[in-house]
Short mmCIF file of C-alpha atoms in Angstrom, two decimals:
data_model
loop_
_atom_site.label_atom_id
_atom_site.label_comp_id
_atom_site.label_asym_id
_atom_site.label_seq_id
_atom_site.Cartn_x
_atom_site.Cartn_y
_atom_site.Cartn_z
CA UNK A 1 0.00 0.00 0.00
CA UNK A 2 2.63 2.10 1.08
CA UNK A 3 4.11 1.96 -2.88
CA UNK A 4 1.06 2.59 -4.14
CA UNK A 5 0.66 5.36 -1.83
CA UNK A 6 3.82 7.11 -2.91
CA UNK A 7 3.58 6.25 -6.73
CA UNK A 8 0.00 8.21 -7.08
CA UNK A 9 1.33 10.89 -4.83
CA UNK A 10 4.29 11.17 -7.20
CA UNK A 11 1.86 11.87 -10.33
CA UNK A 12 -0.24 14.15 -8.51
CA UNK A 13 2.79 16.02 -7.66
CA UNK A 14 4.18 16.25 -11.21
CA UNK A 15 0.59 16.81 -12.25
CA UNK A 16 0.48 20.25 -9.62
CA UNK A 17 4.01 21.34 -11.63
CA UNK A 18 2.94 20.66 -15.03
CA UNK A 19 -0.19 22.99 -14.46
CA UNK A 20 1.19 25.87 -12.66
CA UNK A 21 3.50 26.02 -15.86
CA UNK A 22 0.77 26.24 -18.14
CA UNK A 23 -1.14 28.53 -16.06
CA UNK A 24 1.99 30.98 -15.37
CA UNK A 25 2.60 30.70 -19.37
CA UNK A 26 -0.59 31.75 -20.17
CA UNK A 27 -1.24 34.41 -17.41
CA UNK A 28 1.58 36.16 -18.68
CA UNK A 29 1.20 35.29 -22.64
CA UNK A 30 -2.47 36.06 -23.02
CA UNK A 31 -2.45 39.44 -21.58
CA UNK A 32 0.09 42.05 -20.94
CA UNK A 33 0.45 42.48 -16.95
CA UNK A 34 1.30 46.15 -17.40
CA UNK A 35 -1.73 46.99 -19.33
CA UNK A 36 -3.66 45.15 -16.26
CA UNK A 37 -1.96 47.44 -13.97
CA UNK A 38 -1.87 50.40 -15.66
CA UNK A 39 -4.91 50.52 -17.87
CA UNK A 40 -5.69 50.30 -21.65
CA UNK A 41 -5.81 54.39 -21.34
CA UNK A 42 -1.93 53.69 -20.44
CA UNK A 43 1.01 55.61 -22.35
CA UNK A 44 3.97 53.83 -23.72
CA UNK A 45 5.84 55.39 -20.84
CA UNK A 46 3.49 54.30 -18.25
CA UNK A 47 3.69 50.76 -19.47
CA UNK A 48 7.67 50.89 -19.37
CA UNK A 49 8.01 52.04 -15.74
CA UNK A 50 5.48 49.23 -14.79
CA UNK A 51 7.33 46.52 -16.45
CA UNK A 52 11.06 48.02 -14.68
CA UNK A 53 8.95 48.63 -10.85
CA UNK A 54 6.97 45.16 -11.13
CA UNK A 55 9.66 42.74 -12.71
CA UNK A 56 7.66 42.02 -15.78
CA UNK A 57 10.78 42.67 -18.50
CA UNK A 58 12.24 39.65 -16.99
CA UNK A 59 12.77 36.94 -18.87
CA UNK A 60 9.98 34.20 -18.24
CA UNK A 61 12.03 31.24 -16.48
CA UNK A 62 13.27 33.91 -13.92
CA UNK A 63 9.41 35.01 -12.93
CA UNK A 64 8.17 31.77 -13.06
CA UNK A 65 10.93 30.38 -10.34
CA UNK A 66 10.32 33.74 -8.17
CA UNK A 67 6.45 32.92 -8.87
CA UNK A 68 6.91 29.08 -7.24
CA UNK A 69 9.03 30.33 -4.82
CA UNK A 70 5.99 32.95 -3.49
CA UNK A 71 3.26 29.98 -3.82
CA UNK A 72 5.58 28.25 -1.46
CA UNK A 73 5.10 31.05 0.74
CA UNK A 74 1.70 30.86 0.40
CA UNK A 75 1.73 34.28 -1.81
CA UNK A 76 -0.60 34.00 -4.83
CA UNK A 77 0.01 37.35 -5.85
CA UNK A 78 -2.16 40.60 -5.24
CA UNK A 79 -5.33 41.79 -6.85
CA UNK A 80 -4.32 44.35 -9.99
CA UNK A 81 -7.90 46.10 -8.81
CA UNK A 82 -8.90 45.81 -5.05
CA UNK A 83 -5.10 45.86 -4.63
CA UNK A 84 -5.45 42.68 -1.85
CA UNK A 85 -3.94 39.47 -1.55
CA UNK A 86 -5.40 37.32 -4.45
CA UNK A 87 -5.63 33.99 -1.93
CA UNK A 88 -7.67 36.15 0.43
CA UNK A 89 -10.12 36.85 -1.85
CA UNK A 90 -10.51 33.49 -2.62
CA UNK A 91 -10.80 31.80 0.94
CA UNK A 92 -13.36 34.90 1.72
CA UNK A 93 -15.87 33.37 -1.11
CA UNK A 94 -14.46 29.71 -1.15
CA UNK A 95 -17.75 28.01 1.07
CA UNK A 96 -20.19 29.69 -1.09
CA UNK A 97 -18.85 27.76 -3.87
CA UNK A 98 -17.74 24.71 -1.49
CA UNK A 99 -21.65 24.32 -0.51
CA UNK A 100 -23.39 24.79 -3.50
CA UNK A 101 -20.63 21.57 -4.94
CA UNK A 102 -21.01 19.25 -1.60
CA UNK A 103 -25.07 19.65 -2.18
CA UNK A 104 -25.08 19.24 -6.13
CA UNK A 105 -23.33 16.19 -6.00
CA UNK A 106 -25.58 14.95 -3.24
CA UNK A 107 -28.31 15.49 -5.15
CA UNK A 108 -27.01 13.65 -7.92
CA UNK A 109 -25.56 10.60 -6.31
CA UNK A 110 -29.41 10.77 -4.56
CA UNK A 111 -30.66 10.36 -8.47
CA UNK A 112 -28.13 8.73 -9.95
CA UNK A 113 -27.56 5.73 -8.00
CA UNK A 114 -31.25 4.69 -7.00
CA UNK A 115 -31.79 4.81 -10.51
CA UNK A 116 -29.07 3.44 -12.03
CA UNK A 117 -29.71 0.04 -9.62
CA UNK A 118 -33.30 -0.11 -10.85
CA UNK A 119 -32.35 -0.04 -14.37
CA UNK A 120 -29.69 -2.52 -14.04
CA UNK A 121 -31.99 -4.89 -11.90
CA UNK A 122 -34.64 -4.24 -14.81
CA UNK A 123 -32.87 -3.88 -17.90
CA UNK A 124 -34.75 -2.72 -20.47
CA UNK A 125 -37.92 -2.05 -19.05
CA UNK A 126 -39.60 0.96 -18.60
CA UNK A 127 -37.54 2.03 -15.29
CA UNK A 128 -34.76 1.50 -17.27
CA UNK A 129 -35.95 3.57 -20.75
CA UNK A 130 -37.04 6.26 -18.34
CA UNK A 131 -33.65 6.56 -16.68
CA UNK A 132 -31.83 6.53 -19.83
CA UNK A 133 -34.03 9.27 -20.69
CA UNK A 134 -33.51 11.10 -17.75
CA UNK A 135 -29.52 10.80 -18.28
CA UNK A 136 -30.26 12.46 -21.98
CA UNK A 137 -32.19 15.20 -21.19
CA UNK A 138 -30.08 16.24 -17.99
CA UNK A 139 -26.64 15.97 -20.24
CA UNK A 140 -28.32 18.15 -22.95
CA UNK A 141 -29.54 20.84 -21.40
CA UNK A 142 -27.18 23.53 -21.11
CA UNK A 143 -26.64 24.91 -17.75
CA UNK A 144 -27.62 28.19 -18.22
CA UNK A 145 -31.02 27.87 -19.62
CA UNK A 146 -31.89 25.28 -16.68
CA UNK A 147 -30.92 27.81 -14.58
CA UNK A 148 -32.90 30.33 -16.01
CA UNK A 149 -36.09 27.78 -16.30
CA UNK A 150 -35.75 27.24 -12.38
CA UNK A 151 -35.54 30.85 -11.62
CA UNK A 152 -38.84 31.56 -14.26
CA UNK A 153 -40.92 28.52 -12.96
CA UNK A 154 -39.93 28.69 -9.34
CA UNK A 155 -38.62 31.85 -8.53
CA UNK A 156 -41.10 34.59 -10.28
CA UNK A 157 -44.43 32.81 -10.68
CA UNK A 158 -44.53 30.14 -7.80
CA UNK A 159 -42.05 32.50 -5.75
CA UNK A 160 -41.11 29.52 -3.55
CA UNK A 161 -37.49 30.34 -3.26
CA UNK A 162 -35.37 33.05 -4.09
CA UNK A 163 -33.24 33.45 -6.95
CA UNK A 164 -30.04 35.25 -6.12
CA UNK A 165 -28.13 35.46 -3.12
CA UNK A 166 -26.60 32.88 -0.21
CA UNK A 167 -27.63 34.08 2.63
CA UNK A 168 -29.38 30.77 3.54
CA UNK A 169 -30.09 27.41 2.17
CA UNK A 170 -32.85 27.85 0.47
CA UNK A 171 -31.09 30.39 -1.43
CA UNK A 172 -28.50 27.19 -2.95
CA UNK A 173 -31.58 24.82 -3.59
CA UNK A 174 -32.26 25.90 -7.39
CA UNK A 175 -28.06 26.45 -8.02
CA UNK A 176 -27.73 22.92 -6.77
CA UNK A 177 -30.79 21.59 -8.94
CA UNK A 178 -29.32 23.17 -11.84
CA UNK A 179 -25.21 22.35 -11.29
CA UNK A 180 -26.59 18.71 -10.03
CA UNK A 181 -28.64 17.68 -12.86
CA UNK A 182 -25.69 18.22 -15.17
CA UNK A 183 -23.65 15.89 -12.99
CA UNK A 184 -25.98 13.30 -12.46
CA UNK A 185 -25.91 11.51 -16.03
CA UNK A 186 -22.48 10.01 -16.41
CA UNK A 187 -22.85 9.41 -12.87
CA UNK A 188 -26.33 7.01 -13.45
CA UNK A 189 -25.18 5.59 -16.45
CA UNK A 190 -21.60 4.24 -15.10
CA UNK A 191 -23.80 2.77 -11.47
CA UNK A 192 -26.06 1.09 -14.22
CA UNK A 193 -23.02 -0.73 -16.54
CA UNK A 194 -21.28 -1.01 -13.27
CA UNK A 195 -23.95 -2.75 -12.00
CA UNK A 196 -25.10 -4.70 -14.98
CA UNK A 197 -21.58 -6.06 -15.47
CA UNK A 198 -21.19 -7.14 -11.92
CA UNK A 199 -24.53 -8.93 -11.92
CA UNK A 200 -23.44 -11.03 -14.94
CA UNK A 201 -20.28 -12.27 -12.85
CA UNK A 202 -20.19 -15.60 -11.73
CA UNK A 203 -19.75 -15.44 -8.11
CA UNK A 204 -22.89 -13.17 -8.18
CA UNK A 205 -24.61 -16.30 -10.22
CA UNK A 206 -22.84 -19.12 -7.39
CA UNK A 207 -24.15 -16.73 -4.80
CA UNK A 208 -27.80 -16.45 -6.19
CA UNK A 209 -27.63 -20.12 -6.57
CA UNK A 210 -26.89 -20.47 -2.75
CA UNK A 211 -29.73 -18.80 -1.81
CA UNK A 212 -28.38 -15.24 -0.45
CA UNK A 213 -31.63 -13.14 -0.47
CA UNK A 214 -31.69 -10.72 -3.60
CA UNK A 215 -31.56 -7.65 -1.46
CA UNK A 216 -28.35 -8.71 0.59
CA UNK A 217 -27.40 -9.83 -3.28
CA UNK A 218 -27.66 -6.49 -4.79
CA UNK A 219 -26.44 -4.21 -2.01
CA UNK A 220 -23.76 -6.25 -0.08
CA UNK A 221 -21.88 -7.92 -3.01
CA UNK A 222 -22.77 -6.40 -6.26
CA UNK A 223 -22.99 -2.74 -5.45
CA UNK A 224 -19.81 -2.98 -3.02
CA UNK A 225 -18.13 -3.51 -6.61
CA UNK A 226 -20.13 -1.61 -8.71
CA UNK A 227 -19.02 1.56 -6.91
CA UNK A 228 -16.08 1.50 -7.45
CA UNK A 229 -15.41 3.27 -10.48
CA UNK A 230 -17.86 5.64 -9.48
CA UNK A 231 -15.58 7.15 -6.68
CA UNK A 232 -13.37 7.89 -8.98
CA UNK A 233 -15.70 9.67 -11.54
CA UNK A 234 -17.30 11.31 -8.58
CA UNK A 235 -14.50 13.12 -7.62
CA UNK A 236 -13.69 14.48 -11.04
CA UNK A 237 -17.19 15.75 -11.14
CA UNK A 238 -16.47 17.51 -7.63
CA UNK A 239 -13.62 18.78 -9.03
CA UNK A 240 -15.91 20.08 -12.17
CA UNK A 241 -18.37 21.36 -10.16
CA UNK A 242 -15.75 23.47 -8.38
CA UNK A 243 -14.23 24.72 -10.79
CA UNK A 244 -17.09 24.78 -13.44
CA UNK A 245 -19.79 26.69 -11.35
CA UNK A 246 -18.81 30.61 -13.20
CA UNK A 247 -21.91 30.38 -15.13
CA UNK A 248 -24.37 29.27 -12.54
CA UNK A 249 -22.74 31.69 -9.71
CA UNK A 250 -23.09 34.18 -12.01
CA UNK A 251 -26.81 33.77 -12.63
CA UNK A 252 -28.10 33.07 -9.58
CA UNK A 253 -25.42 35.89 -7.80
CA UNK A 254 -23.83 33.80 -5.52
CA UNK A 255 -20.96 35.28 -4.06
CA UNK A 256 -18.32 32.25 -5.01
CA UNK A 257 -15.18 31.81 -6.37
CA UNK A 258 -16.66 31.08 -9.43
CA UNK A 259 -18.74 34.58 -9.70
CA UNK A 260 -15.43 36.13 -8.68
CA UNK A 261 -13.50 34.51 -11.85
CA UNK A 262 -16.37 35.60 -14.20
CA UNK A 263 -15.65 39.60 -12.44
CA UNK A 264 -11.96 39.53 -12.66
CA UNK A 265 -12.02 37.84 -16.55
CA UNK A 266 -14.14 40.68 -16.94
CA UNK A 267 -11.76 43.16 -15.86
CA UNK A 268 -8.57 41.40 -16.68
CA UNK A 269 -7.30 40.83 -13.19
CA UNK A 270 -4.56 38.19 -14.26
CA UNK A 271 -3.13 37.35 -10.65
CA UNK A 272 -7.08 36.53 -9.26
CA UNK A 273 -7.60 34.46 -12.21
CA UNK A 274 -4.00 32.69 -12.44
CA UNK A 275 -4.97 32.09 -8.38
CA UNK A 276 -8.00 30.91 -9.25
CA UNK A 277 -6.90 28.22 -12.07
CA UNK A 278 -4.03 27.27 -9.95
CA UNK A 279 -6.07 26.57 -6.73
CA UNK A 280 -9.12 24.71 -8.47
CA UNK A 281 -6.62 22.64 -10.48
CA UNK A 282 -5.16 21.39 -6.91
CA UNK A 283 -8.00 20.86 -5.51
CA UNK A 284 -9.39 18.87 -8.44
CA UNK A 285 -5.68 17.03 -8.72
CA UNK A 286 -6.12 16.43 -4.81
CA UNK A 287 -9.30 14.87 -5.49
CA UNK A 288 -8.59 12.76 -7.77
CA UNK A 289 -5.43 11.51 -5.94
CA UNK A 290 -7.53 10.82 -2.69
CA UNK A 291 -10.53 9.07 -4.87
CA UNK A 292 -7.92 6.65 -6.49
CA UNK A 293 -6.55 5.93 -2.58
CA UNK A 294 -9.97 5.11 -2.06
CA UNK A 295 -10.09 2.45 -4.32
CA UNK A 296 -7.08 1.00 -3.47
CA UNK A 297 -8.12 0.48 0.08
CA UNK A 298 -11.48 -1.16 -1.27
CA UNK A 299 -9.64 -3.36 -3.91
CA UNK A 300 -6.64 -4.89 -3.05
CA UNK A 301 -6.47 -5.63 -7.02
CA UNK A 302 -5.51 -2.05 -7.59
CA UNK A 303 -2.56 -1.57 -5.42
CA UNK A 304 -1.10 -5.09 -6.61
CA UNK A 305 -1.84 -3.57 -10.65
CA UNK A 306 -0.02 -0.33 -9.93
CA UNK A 307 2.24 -0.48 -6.85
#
């Protein structure tokens, strides 16, 4: 275990490097960081002294190694706008956007994996058609116009909950309807080949033979297995969810990190954004590391594949 333990942490590490790379490269390559200082209304002169005071006529390698060497520090750089710490605006809206992911993914682990047992256990069948359909419909509509369905249907004619804010919960139930239901098809679909595969097996046929009653069948032995993969895929869509919630922040106004990308792409803040990339990759790298852990401690096949 221990080998296996050090071999995923390895990749996650190199992972973490690879991407704040990329994300440095681009930061600085998309945009000029003077210009974000300074201004497009900015003279030529302007633009010169802020490149000499700020560092940015350095050549790349030697930023990027002063760059790591702040982000060991725990220095993500400082807003080019509200002139604060970058991280501190970030940890300020960071459970906003942590809430609204831990409830959408309940609620589509709460749909997905009820439903994706009953269609494996009834294949073909019109459980099974209507999940499938279900799965279709959620993975095809966009985000945005969900969102904006909820807020019509629920928000201005029934008025049972309120459509922008996060001051309480009921102000995350429609966010969470709308960031969940996009998560919830790969989800219900992998629990239901999962499932159907693991059914097929033939211990599961020995142990059907012996008797075992269905329900300590299908929830003891085959869904033990069956769940597996899903941990896996769960965390990626955690990691999605965090890092893909812009649009949905932004239209119900939640006061996340994700609303706070969409305002600082909008005004070119480079070192919020670069934070912002860097921190949701780790977390989403981190996720995945601890989901595959996971599975090794359930499946002792795993950690004999890859240690």
């Amino acid at each position: 275990m221990l080998t296996y333990l050090l071999r995923r942490a390895t990749m996650a590490i190199v992972v973490m490097i690879v991407v704040s790379i990329i994300c440095f490269i681009l930061s600085n390559v998309a945009s000029d960081p003077a210009v974000g200082i300074a201004g497009p209304q900015a003279t030529d002169a302007d633009l010169e002294l802020i490149r000499k005071t700020y560092g940015f006529d350095r050549p790349l390698p030697v930023r990027y190694v002063e760059y790591i060497g702040n982000l060991l520090q725990g220095d993500f750089g400082t807003s080019y706008l509200a002139r604060r710490p970058a991280l501190e605006m970030i940890v300020e809206r960071l459970p906003v956007t942590a809430l609204l992911a831990v409830l959408s993914m309940l609620l589509a682990l709460a749909i997905a994996l009820p439903l994706g047992c009953a269609a494996a256990l009834r294949p073909n069948t019109i459980i099974d058609r209507f999940a499938q359909t279900l799965a279709v419909a959620g993975q095809a509509i966009p985000n945005f116009w969900a969102g904006l369905l909820l807020i019509i249907v629920f928000g201005v004619q029934l008025r049972w909950l309120p459509i922008s804010g996060s001051s309480t919960l009921a102000h995350f139930v429609l966010p969470a309807i709308t960031l969940g239901t996009f998560a919830m098809p790969p989800l219900m679909r992998l629990i239901r080949a999962g499932m159907m595969d693991v059914l097929s097996s033939d211990y599961i046929r020995t142990a059907r033979a012996m008797g075992i009653r269905p329900l300590q069948l299908t929830f003891k032995y085959a869904l033990k297995n069956a769940v597996l993969p899903v941990i896996s895929l769960a965390a990626v869509q955690l990691g999605f969810m965090l890092g893909g919630s812009i649009v949905v922040e932004s239209i119900f106004a939640l006061n996340g990190v994700g609303y706070l990308a969409w305002q600082s792409m909008s005004r070119s803040d480079m070192p919020v954004i670069q934070a912002i990339v860097l921190l949701i990759s780790m977390v989403y790298i981190v996720l995945t590391l601890l989901a595959d852990l996971l599975n090794g401690l359930m499946d002792p096949r795993l950690r004999g594949k890859r240690a």
